[in-house]
Amino acid sequence: MNQASQTATRRYNSVAKALHWAIALLIFAQFAIAWTMPEVHKGTLPVGEIHWHIVVGILILLLVAVRIVWRVVRPPVTVGVESGLQHRVAQLTHGVLYLCMLVVPVLGWANANARDWSAELCTGFGLPKIMASGDRFGLDLGDVHGTLATVMLVIIGLHVAAGLYHHIVLKDDTLQRMR
Ligand code: HEM
Ligand code: HEM
C-alpha cells in the first residue's frame, strides 16, 4: 500500500449506511428462508416460506434500486487519494456485489413468472410479468438463480472477512466508515 491509499478515507452518508445494513439483514434472512423452504417442483404453490422468499426478494430488489440511485445522486465523499491494489480489489468486489444484488433477484423473479407465480409484495402490488408461464428458459433459470446466490454468498463472505481484517489486524478506520 502506498502513502496515498494509507491516508485516504471515505465517508458514507447516513442514508447509504442505513440502506447497506437493511439490505445486508434482508439478504441474510433471505438465505435462511431459501435454505429452510420446501423444495420447489412442478406444480408447487408459492405459499408459506416460499411466499416469504418472494416478498423478501422483491423488497431487496426495490431497496437495491433505491440504493444505486442514491449512490449516483449522493456518492460517498472521499478524503485523500485512494489508489493501490487493495483499493482496486475492494472496488471490484463492491461492483460485483451490486451486480449480484440486482441479477439474483431478477432471475428469481423470471423463474417465478415461468412457474406462473406472480411476483407480488401484497395482493395487487407487485412486479410486472417478465417471463411467459411455462417458458423453458425461464424454468431453467431457477437453478442459475440458486447457484448465483451461492456465488454471491461466497463474495459476501470475502467482503466481511476483509472488513474484519481491516478492523482487527490493520486496525484502520475501514469498518467505522459504515457505522
Ligand atoms: C449481505 C451482506 C452485505 C452486502 C451485500 C454488502 C455490500 C456492500 C457494498 C456493495 C459496499 C460498497 C458500498 C458503496 O461504495 O456504495 C459495502 C461497503 C462496506 N461494507 Fe458491506 N455488505 C454486506 C455486509 C457487510 C458486513 C456484515 C460488514 C461488516 C464487516 C460490512 C462492512 C462494510 C464496510 C466497512 C464497507 C465500506 C468499505 C469501504 O469504504 O471501503 N458489509 N458493502
Ligand atoms: C437477493 C435475493 C435472493 C436470494 C439471495 C435468493 C436465494 C435463493 C436460493 C439460495 C435459492 C435455492 C434454494 C434451494 O434450492 O435450496 C432460491 C430459490 C428460489 N428463489 Fe430466490 N433468492 C432471492 C430472490 C428471489 C426473488 C425476488 C424471487 C421471486 C420473485 C425468488 C424466487 C425463487 C424461486 C422460485 C426459487 C426456486 C428455484 C428452483 O428451485 O427452481 N428469489 N433463492
PDB file of C-alpha atoms and ligand atoms in Angstrom:
ATOM      1  CA  MET A   1       0.000   0.000   0.000  1.00  0.00           C
ATOM      2  CA  ASN A   2       1.421   3.408  -0.834  1.00  0.00           C
ATOM      3  CA  GLN A   3       1.227   6.584   1.235  1.00  0.00           C
ATOM      4  CA  ALA A   4      -1.802   7.961  -0.671  1.00  0.00           C
ATOM      5  CA  SER A   5      -4.025   4.912  -0.039  1.00  0.00           C
ATOM      6  CA  GLN A   6      -2.949   4.770   3.625  1.00  0.00           C
ATOM      7  CA  THR A   7      -4.129   8.290   4.372  1.00  0.00           C
ATOM      8  CA  ALA A   8      -7.241   8.241   2.160  1.00  0.00           C
ATOM      9  CA  THR A   9     -10.658   7.594   3.702  1.00  0.00           C
ATOM     10  CA  ARG A  10     -14.271   7.588   2.546  1.00  0.00           C
ATOM     11  CA  ARG A  11     -17.414   8.892   4.253  1.00  0.00           C
ATOM     12  CA  TYR A  12     -20.794   7.301   3.616  1.00  0.00           C
ATOM     13  CA  ASN A  13     -23.884   9.401   4.401  1.00  0.00           C
ATOM     14  CA  SER A  14     -26.474   8.083   6.875  1.00  0.00           C
ATOM     15  CA  VAL A  15     -28.959   7.030   4.154  1.00  0.00           C
ATOM     16  CA  ALA A  16     -26.236   4.957   2.434  1.00  0.00           C
ATOM     17  CA  LYS A  17     -25.337   3.332   5.779  1.00  0.00           C
ATOM     18  CA  ALA A  18     -28.992   2.590   6.635  1.00  0.00           C
ATOM     19  CA  LEU A  19     -29.530   1.024   3.189  1.00  0.00           C
ATOM     20  CA  HIS A  20     -26.295  -1.037   3.456  1.00  0.00           C
ATOM     21  CA  TRP A  21     -27.357  -2.594   6.788  1.00  0.00           C
ATOM     22  CA  ALA A  22     -31.064  -3.007   5.948  1.00  0.00           C
ATOM     23  CA  ILE A  23     -30.206  -4.828   2.700  1.00  0.00           C
ATOM     24  CA  ALA A  24     -27.498  -6.938   4.406  1.00  0.00           C
ATOM     25  CA  LEU A  25     -30.022  -8.069   7.082  1.00  0.00           C
ATOM     26  CA  LEU A  26     -32.650  -8.882   4.437  1.00  0.00           C
ATOM     27  CA  ILE A  27     -30.104 -10.871   2.390  1.00  0.00           C
ATOM     28  CA  PHE A  28     -29.075 -12.955   5.420  1.00  0.00           C
ATOM     29  CA  ALA A  29     -32.781 -13.540   6.243  1.00  0.00           C
ATOM     30  CA  GLN A  30     -33.380 -14.458   2.596  1.00  0.00           C
ATOM     31  CA  PHE A  31     -30.748 -17.226   2.736  1.00  0.00           C
ATOM     32  CA  ALA A  32     -32.273 -18.550   5.978  1.00  0.00           C
ATOM     33  CA  ILE A  33     -35.664 -18.715   4.222  1.00  0.00           C
ATOM     34  CA  ALA A  34     -34.211 -20.221   0.997  1.00  0.00           C
ATOM     35  CA  TRP A  35     -32.420 -22.988   2.898  1.00  0.00           C
ATOM     36  CA  THR A  36     -35.441 -23.968   5.009  1.00  0.00           C
ATOM     37  CA  MET A  37     -38.298 -23.542   2.499  1.00  0.00           C
ATOM     38  CA  PRO A  38     -39.726 -26.680   0.823  1.00  0.00           C
ATOM     39  CA  GLU A  39     -38.101 -27.769  -2.449  1.00  0.00           C
ATOM     40  CA  VAL A  40     -39.771 -26.183  -5.449  1.00  0.00           C
ATOM     41  CA  HIS A  41     -41.140 -28.654  -8.030  1.00  0.00           C
ATOM     42  CA  LYS A  42     -43.525 -28.503 -10.983  1.00  0.00           C
ATOM     43  CA  GLY A  43     -46.921 -27.603  -9.531  1.00  0.00           C
ATOM     44  CA  THR A  44     -45.571 -26.301  -6.158  1.00  0.00           C
ATOM     45  CA  LEU A  45     -47.662 -23.364  -4.917  1.00  0.00           C
ATOM     46  CA  PRO A  46     -45.994 -20.124  -3.694  1.00  0.00           C
ATOM     47  CA  VAL A  47     -47.303 -20.352  -0.131  1.00  0.00           C
ATOM     48  CA  GLY A  48     -45.741 -20.315   3.341  1.00  0.00           C
ATOM     49  CA  GLU A  49     -41.968 -19.801   3.332  1.00  0.00           C
ATOM     50  CA  ILE A  50     -41.889 -19.711  -0.487  1.00  0.00           C
ATOM     51  CA  HIS A  51     -44.287 -16.753  -0.354  1.00  0.00           C
ATOM     52  CA  TRP A  52     -41.960 -15.015   2.148  1.00  0.00           C
ATOM     53  CA  HIS A  53     -38.968 -15.755  -0.097  1.00  0.00           C
ATOM     54  CA  ILE A  54     -40.698 -13.845  -2.896  1.00  0.00           C
ATOM     55  CA  VAL A  55     -41.762 -10.939  -0.644  1.00  0.00           C
ATOM     56  CA  VAL A  56     -38.292 -10.508   0.917  1.00  0.00           C
ATOM     57  CA  GLY A  57     -36.648 -10.885  -2.533  1.00  0.00           C
ATOM     58  CA  ILE A  58     -38.804  -8.116  -4.022  1.00  0.00           C
ATOM     59  CA  LEU A  59     -38.033  -5.863  -1.034  1.00  0.00           C
ATOM     60  CA  ILE A  60     -34.302  -6.472  -1.571  1.00  0.00           C
ATOM     61  CA  LEU A  61     -34.584  -5.645  -5.285  1.00  0.00           C
ATOM     62  CA  LEU A  62     -36.518  -2.401  -4.622  1.00  0.00           C
ATOM     63  CA  LEU A  63     -34.127  -1.267  -1.863  1.00  0.00           C
ATOM     64  CA  VAL A  64     -31.082  -2.050  -4.039  1.00  0.00           C
ATOM     65  CA  ALA A  65     -32.580   0.069  -6.852  1.00  0.00           C
ATOM     66  CA  VAL A  66     -33.078   2.962  -4.374  1.00  0.00           C
ATOM     67  CA  ARG A  67     -29.519   2.429  -3.057  1.00  0.00           C
ATOM     68  CA  ILE A  68     -27.961   2.635  -6.522  1.00  0.00           C
ATOM     69  CA  VAL A  69     -29.919   5.789  -7.431  1.00  0.00           C
ATOM     70  CA  TRP A  70     -28.946   7.306  -4.051  1.00  0.00           C
ATOM     71  CA  ARG A  71     -25.279   6.438  -4.628  1.00  0.00           C
ATOM     72  CA  VAL A  72     -25.384   8.234  -8.002  1.00  0.00           C
ATOM     73  CA  VAL A  73     -27.000  11.401  -6.614  1.00  0.00           C
ATOM     74  CA  ARG A  74     -25.190  11.387  -3.226  1.00  0.00           C
ATOM     75  CA  PRO A  75     -21.908   9.441  -3.684  1.00  0.00           C
ATOM     76  CA  PRO A  76     -19.622   8.780  -0.679  1.00  0.00           C
ATOM     77  CA  VAL A  77     -17.157  11.588  -0.071  1.00  0.00           C
ATOM     78  CA  THR A  78     -13.522  10.573  -0.465  1.00  0.00           C
ATOM     79  CA  VAL A  79     -10.913  12.421   1.549  1.00  0.00           C
ATOM     80  CA  GLY A  80      -7.417  11.976   0.088  1.00  0.00           C
ATOM     81  CA  VAL A  81      -6.442   9.959  -2.977  1.00  0.00           C
ATOM     82  CA  GLU A  82      -7.411   6.271  -2.994  1.00  0.00           C
ATOM     83  CA  SER A  83      -5.090   4.055  -5.008  1.00  0.00           C
ATOM     84  CA  GLY A  84      -3.240   0.751  -4.910  1.00  0.00           C
ATOM     85  CA  LEU A  85      -4.135  -2.905  -5.497  1.00  0.00           C
ATOM     86  CA  GLN A  86      -6.140  -3.229  -2.268  1.00  0.00           C
ATOM     87  CA  HIS A  87      -8.360  -0.303  -3.281  1.00  0.00           C
ATOM     88  CA  ARG A  88      -8.922  -1.752  -6.772  1.00  0.00           C
ATOM     89  CA  VAL A  89      -9.837  -5.190  -5.336  1.00  0.00           C
ATOM     90  CA  ALA A  90     -12.312  -3.537  -2.920  1.00  0.00           C
ATOM     91  CA  GLN A  91     -13.864  -1.522  -5.785  1.00  0.00           C
ATOM     92  CA  LEU A  92     -14.183  -4.658  -7.934  1.00  0.00           C
ATOM     93  CA  THR A  93     -15.765  -6.632  -5.056  1.00  0.00           C
ATOM     94  CA  HIS A  94     -18.281  -3.836  -4.369  1.00  0.00           C
ATOM     95  CA  GLY A  95     -19.162  -3.642  -8.097  1.00  0.00           C
ATOM     96  CA  VAL A  96     -19.698  -7.419  -8.306  1.00  0.00           C
ATOM     97  CA  LEU A  97     -21.823  -7.317  -5.116  1.00  0.00           C
ATOM     98  CA  TYR A  98     -24.060  -4.582  -6.598  1.00  0.00           C
ATOM     99  CA  LEU A  99     -24.408  -6.647  -9.803  1.00  0.00           C
ATOM    100  CA  CYS A 100     -25.305  -9.837  -7.853  1.00  0.00           C
ATOM    101  CA  MET A 101     -27.825  -7.925  -5.710  1.00  0.00           C
ATOM    102  CA  LEU A 102     -29.623  -6.976  -8.949  1.00  0.00           C
ATOM    103  CA  VAL A 103     -29.192 -10.117 -11.077  1.00  0.00           C
ATOM    104  CA  VAL A 104     -30.002 -12.748  -8.378  1.00  0.00           C
ATOM    105  CA  PRO A 105     -33.489 -11.351  -7.579  1.00  0.00           C
ATOM    106  CA  VAL A 106     -34.272 -10.679 -11.264  1.00  0.00           C
ATOM    107  CA  LEU A 107     -33.504 -14.349 -12.113  1.00  0.00           C
ATOM    108  CA  GLY A 108     -35.732 -15.477  -9.215  1.00  0.00           C
ATOM    109  CA  TRP A 109     -38.482 -13.150 -10.492  1.00  0.00           C
ATOM    110  CA  ALA A 110     -38.213 -14.551 -14.044  1.00  0.00           C
ATOM    111  CA  ASN A 111     -38.300 -18.130 -12.693  1.00  0.00           C
ATOM    112  CA  ALA A 112     -41.351 -17.321 -10.529  1.00  0.00           C
ATOM    113  CA  ASN A 113     -43.194 -15.932 -13.585  1.00  0.00           C
ATOM    114  CA  ALA A 114     -42.265 -19.014 -15.659  1.00  0.00           C
ATOM    115  CA  ARG A 115     -43.854 -21.106 -12.865  1.00  0.00           C
ATOM    116  CA  ASP A 116     -46.986 -18.967 -13.318  1.00  0.00           C
ATOM    117  CA  TRP A 117     -46.447 -17.264  -9.950  1.00  0.00           C
ATOM    118  CA  SER A 118     -46.865 -13.509  -9.757  1.00  0.00           C
ATOM    119  CA  ALA A 119     -44.077 -11.582  -8.034  1.00  0.00           C
ATOM    120  CA  GLU A 120     -46.220  -9.617  -5.572  1.00  0.00           C
ATOM    121  CA  LEU A 121     -45.389  -7.820  -2.323  1.00  0.00           C
ATOM    122  CA  CYS A 122     -49.093  -7.968  -1.429  1.00  0.00           C
ATOM    123  CA  THR A 123     -52.276  -8.562  -3.422  1.00  0.00           C
ATOM    124  CA  GLY A 124     -52.371  -6.199  -6.378  1.00  0.00           C
ATOM    125  CA  PHE A 125     -48.958  -4.592  -5.710  1.00  0.00           C
ATOM    126  CA  GLY A 126     -46.042  -6.302  -7.310  1.00  0.00           C
ATOM    127  CA  LEU A 127     -43.595  -6.525 -10.178  1.00  0.00           C
ATOM    128  CA  PRO A 128     -44.764  -6.878 -13.808  1.00  0.00           C
ATOM    129  CA  LYS A 129     -44.551 -10.202 -15.613  1.00  0.00           C
ATOM    130  CA  ILE A 130     -41.188 -10.579 -17.392  1.00  0.00           C
ATOM    131  CA  MET A 131     -41.433 -14.242 -18.427  1.00  0.00           C
ATOM    132  CA  ALA A 132     -44.250 -16.219 -20.024  1.00  0.00           C
ATOM    133  CA  SER A 133     -45.797 -19.026 -17.960  1.00  0.00           C
ATOM    134  CA  GLY A 134     -44.180 -22.367 -18.814  1.00  0.00           C
ATOM    135  CA  ASP A 135     -41.230 -20.763 -20.682  1.00  0.00           C
ATOM    136  CA  ARG A 136     -38.486 -23.451 -20.790  1.00  0.00           C
ATOM    137  CA  PHE A 137     -35.623 -20.942 -20.442  1.00  0.00           C
ATOM    138  CA  GLY A 138     -37.403 -19.221 -17.533  1.00  0.00           C
ATOM    139  CA  LEU A 139     -37.861 -22.578 -15.761  1.00  0.00           C
ATOM    140  CA  ASP A 140     -34.141 -23.382 -16.191  1.00  0.00           C
ATOM    141  CA  LEU A 141     -33.236 -20.012 -14.636  1.00  0.00           C
ATOM    142  CA  GLY A 142     -34.282 -21.416 -11.230  1.00  0.00           C
ATOM    143  CA  ASP A 143     -31.025 -23.388 -10.978  1.00  0.00           C
ATOM    144  CA  VAL A 144     -28.970 -20.428 -12.225  1.00  0.00           C
ATOM    145  CA  HIS A 145     -30.682 -18.251  -9.582  1.00  0.00           C
ATOM    146  CA  GLY A 146     -29.790 -20.663  -6.749  1.00  0.00           C
ATOM    147  CA  THR A 147     -26.194 -21.142  -7.951  1.00  0.00           C
ATOM    148  CA  LEU A 148     -25.547 -17.423  -8.436  1.00  0.00           C
ATOM    149  CA  ALA A 149     -26.999 -16.751  -4.961  1.00  0.00           C
ATOM    150  CA  THR A 150     -24.375 -19.159  -3.558  1.00  0.00           C
ATOM    151  CA  VAL A 151     -21.601 -17.385  -5.515  1.00  0.00           C
ATOM    152  CA  MET A 152     -22.875 -14.090  -4.077  1.00  0.00           C
ATOM    153  CA  LEU A 153     -22.740 -15.547  -0.557  1.00  0.00           C
ATOM    154  CA  VAL A 154     -19.074 -16.520  -1.051  1.00  0.00           C
ATOM    155  CA  ILE A 155     -18.265 -12.953  -2.207  1.00  0.00           C
ATOM    156  CA  ILE A 156     -20.171 -11.567   0.803  1.00  0.00           C
ATOM    157  CA  GLY A 157     -18.017 -13.841   2.986  1.00  0.00           C
ATOM    158  CA  LEU A 158     -14.835 -12.386   1.462  1.00  0.00           C
ATOM    159  CA  HIS A 159     -16.232  -8.848   1.884  1.00  0.00           C
ATOM    160  CA  VAL A 160     -16.997  -9.427   5.587  1.00  0.00           C
ATOM    161  CA  ALA A 161     -13.605 -11.103   6.144  1.00  0.00           C
ATOM    162  CA  ALA A 162     -11.874  -8.088   4.527  1.00  0.00           C
ATOM    163  CA  GLY A 163     -13.829  -5.714   6.797  1.00  0.00           C
ATOM    164  CA  LEU A 164     -12.836  -7.686   9.902  1.00  0.00           C
ATOM    165  CA  TYR A 165      -9.197  -7.939   8.707  1.00  0.00           C
ATOM    166  CA  HIS A 166      -9.048  -4.135   8.421  1.00  0.00           C
ATOM    167  CA  HIS A 167     -10.570  -3.750  11.884  1.00  0.00           C
ATOM    168  CA  ILE A 168      -8.685  -6.433  13.827  1.00  0.00           C
ATOM    169  CA  VAL A 169      -5.335  -6.782  12.015  1.00  0.00           C
ATOM    170  CA  LEU A 170      -4.713  -3.465  10.245  1.00  0.00           C
ATOM    171  CA  LYS A 171      -6.607  -1.522  12.953  1.00  0.00           C
ATOM    172  CA  ASP A 172      -7.651   1.164  10.441  1.00  0.00           C
ATOM    173  CA  ASP A 173     -10.947   3.068  10.084  1.00  0.00           C
ATOM    174  CA  THR A 174     -12.498   0.931   7.278  1.00  0.00           C
ATOM    175  CA  LEU A 175     -15.219  -0.671   9.436  1.00  0.00           C
ATOM    176  CA  GLN A 176     -16.032   2.691  11.049  1.00  0.00           C
ATOM    177  CA  ARG A 177     -16.961   4.056   7.604  1.00  0.00           C
ATOM    178  CA  MET A 178     -20.160   2.008   7.616  1.00  0.00           C
ATOM    179  CA  ARG A 179     -21.131   2.705  11.259  1.00  0.00           C
TER     180      ARG A 179
HETATM  181  C1  HEM B   1     -25.324  -9.120   2.588  1.00  0.00           C
HETATM  182  C2  HEM B   1     -24.266  -8.595   3.109  1.00  0.00           C
HETATM  183  C3  HEM B   1     -23.523  -7.410   2.546  1.00  0.00           C
HETATM  184  C4  HEM B   1     -23.528  -6.850   1.296  1.00  0.00           C
HETATM  185  C5  HEM B   1     -24.328  -7.309   0.059  1.00  0.00           C
HETATM  186  C6  HEM B   1     -22.620  -5.720   1.317  1.00  0.00           C
HETATM  187  C7  HEM B   1     -22.331  -4.893   0.241  1.00  0.00           C
HETATM  188  C8  HEM B   1     -21.527  -3.776   0.278  1.00  0.00           C
HETATM  189  C9  HEM B   1     -21.268  -2.880  -0.823  1.00  0.00           C
HETATM  190  C10 HEM B   1     -21.847  -3.033  -2.238  1.00  0.00           C
HETATM  191  C11 HEM B   1     -20.432  -1.906  -0.385  1.00  0.00           C
HETATM  192  C12 HEM B   1     -19.888  -0.703  -1.206  1.00  0.00           C
HETATM  193  C13 HEM B   1     -20.709   0.500  -0.854  1.00  0.00           C
HETATM  194  C14 HEM B   1     -20.522   1.657  -1.818  1.00  0.00           C
HETATM  195  O1  HEM B   1     -19.376   2.030  -2.103  1.00  0.00           O
HETATM  196  O2  HEM B   1     -21.557   2.171  -2.295  1.00  0.00           O
HETATM  197  C15 HEM B   1     -20.151  -2.169   1.007  1.00  0.00           C
HETATM  198  C16 HEM B   1     -19.320  -1.413   1.810  1.00  0.00           C
HETATM  199  C17 HEM B   1     -18.931  -1.775   3.070  1.00  0.00           C
HETATM  200  N1  HEM B   1     -19.368  -2.870   3.797  1.00  0.00           N
HETATM  201 FE1  HEM B   1     -20.721  -4.248   3.198  1.00  0.00          FE
HETATM  202  N2  HEM B   1     -22.069  -5.614   2.581  1.00  0.00           N
HETATM  203  C18 HEM B   1     -22.610  -6.627   3.353  1.00  0.00           C
HETATM  204  C19 HEM B   1     -22.338  -6.893   4.679  1.00  0.00           C
HETATM  205  C20 HEM B   1     -21.345  -6.283   5.408  1.00  0.00           C
HETATM  206  C21 HEM B   1     -20.919  -6.677   6.738  1.00  0.00           C
HETATM  207  C22 HEM B   1     -21.518  -7.840   7.570  1.00  0.00           C
HETATM  208  C23 HEM B   1     -19.921  -5.857   7.093  1.00  0.00           C
HETATM  209  C24 HEM B   1     -19.118  -5.878   8.392  1.00  0.00           C
HETATM  210  C25 HEM B   1     -17.956  -6.436   8.453  1.00  0.00           C
HETATM  211  C26 HEM B   1     -19.728  -4.893   6.009  1.00  0.00           C
HETATM  212  C27 HEM B   1     -18.838  -3.848   6.007  1.00  0.00           C
HETATM  213  C28 HEM B   1     -18.703  -2.906   5.006  1.00  0.00           C
HETATM  214  C29 HEM B   1     -17.803  -1.758   5.077  1.00  0.00           C
HETATM  215  C30 HEM B   1     -16.860  -1.409   6.253  1.00  0.00           C
HETATM  216  C31 HEM B   1     -17.936  -1.051   3.874  1.00  0.00           C
HETATM  217  C32 HEM B   1     -17.151   0.213   3.450  1.00  0.00           C
HETATM  218  C33 HEM B   1     -15.927  -0.252   2.724  1.00  0.00           C
HETATM  219  C34 HEM B   1     -15.076   0.858   2.128  1.00  0.00           C
HETATM  220  O3  HEM B   1     -15.465   2.016   2.185  1.00  0.00           O
HETATM  221  O4  HEM B   1     -14.036   0.527   1.563  1.00  0.00           O
HETATM  222  N3  HEM B   1     -20.610  -5.199   4.987  1.00  0.00           N
HETATM  223  N4  HEM B   1     -20.817  -3.306   1.389  1.00  0.00           N
HETATM  224  C1  HEM B   2     -31.176 -11.420  -3.083  1.00  0.00           C
HETATM  225  C2  HEM B   2     -32.339 -12.054  -3.245  1.00  0.00           C
HETATM  226  C3  HEM B   2     -32.468 -13.552  -3.308  1.00  0.00           C
HETATM  227  C4  HEM B   2     -31.638 -14.545  -2.814  1.00  0.00           C
HETATM  228  C5  HEM B   2     -30.338 -14.393  -2.042  1.00  0.00           C
HETATM  229  C6  HEM B   2     -32.249 -15.812  -3.181  1.00  0.00           C
HETATM  230  C7  HEM B   2     -31.714 -17.055  -2.881  1.00  0.00           C
HETATM  231  C8  HEM B   2     -32.224 -18.257  -3.295  1.00  0.00           C
HETATM  232  C9  HEM B   2     -31.606 -19.562  -3.104  1.00  0.00           C
HETATM  233  C10 HEM B   2     -30.272 -19.793  -2.363  1.00  0.00           C
HETATM  234  C11 HEM B   2     -32.406 -20.498  -3.665  1.00  0.00           C
HETATM  235  C12 HEM B   2     -32.140 -22.025  -3.739  1.00  0.00           C
HETATM  236  C13 HEM B   2     -32.864 -22.709  -2.620  1.00  0.00           C
HETATM  237  C14 HEM B   2     -32.539 -24.204  -2.607  1.00  0.00           C
HETATM  238  O1  HEM B   2     -32.717 -24.840  -3.646  1.00  0.00           O
HETATM  239  O2  HEM B   2     -32.111 -24.696  -1.567  1.00  0.00           O
HETATM  240  C15 HEM B   2     -33.546 -19.807  -4.222  1.00  0.00           C
HETATM  241  C16 HEM B   2     -34.591 -20.423  -4.880  1.00  0.00           C
HETATM  242  C17 HEM B   2     -35.661 -19.749  -5.448  1.00  0.00           C
HETATM  243  N1  HEM B   2     -35.901 -18.385  -5.409  1.00  0.00           N
HETATM  244 FE1  HEM B   2     -34.689 -16.995  -4.631  1.00  0.00          FE
HETATM  245  N2  HEM B   2     -33.424 -15.562  -3.856  1.00  0.00           N
HETATM  246  C18 HEM B   2     -33.594 -14.194  -3.956  1.00  0.00           C
HETATM  247  C19 HEM B   2     -34.653 -13.520  -4.556  1.00  0.00           C
HETATM  248  C20 HEM B   2     -35.747 -14.129  -5.166  1.00  0.00           C
HETATM  249  C21 HEM B   2     -36.867 -13.448  -5.782  1.00  0.00           C
HETATM  250  C22 HEM B   2     -37.023 -11.914  -5.895  1.00  0.00           C
HETATM  251  C23 HEM B   2     -37.712 -14.400  -6.265  1.00  0.00           C
HETATM  252  C24 HEM B   2     -39.031 -14.253  -6.976  1.00  0.00           C
HETATM  253  C25 HEM B   2     -39.695 -13.114  -7.172  1.00  0.00           C
HETATM  254  C26 HEM B   2     -37.110 -15.685  -5.964  1.00  0.00           C
HETATM  255  C27 HEM B   2     -37.658 -16.904  -6.311  1.00  0.00           C
HETATM  256  C28 HEM B   2     -37.066 -18.124  -6.106  1.00  0.00           C
HETATM  257  C29 HEM B   2     -37.607 -19.371  -6.634  1.00  0.00           C
HETATM  258  C30 HEM B   2     -38.865 -19.518  -7.491  1.00  0.00           C
HETATM  259  C31 HEM B   2     -36.719 -20.389  -6.232  1.00  0.00           C
HETATM  260  C32 HEM B   2     -36.811 -21.891  -6.566  1.00  0.00           C
HETATM  261  C33 HEM B   2     -35.950 -22.098  -7.811  1.00  0.00           C
HETATM  262  C34 HEM B   2     -35.911 -23.531  -8.244  1.00  0.00           C
HETATM  263  O3  HEM B   2     -35.675 -24.423  -7.403  1.00  0.00           O
HETATM  264  O4  HEM B   2     -36.118 -23.765  -9.451  1.00  0.00           O
HETATM  265  N3  HEM B   2     -35.910 -15.486  -5.297  1.00  0.00           N
HETATM  266  N4  HEM B   2     -33.407 -18.466  -3.990  1.00  0.00           N
END
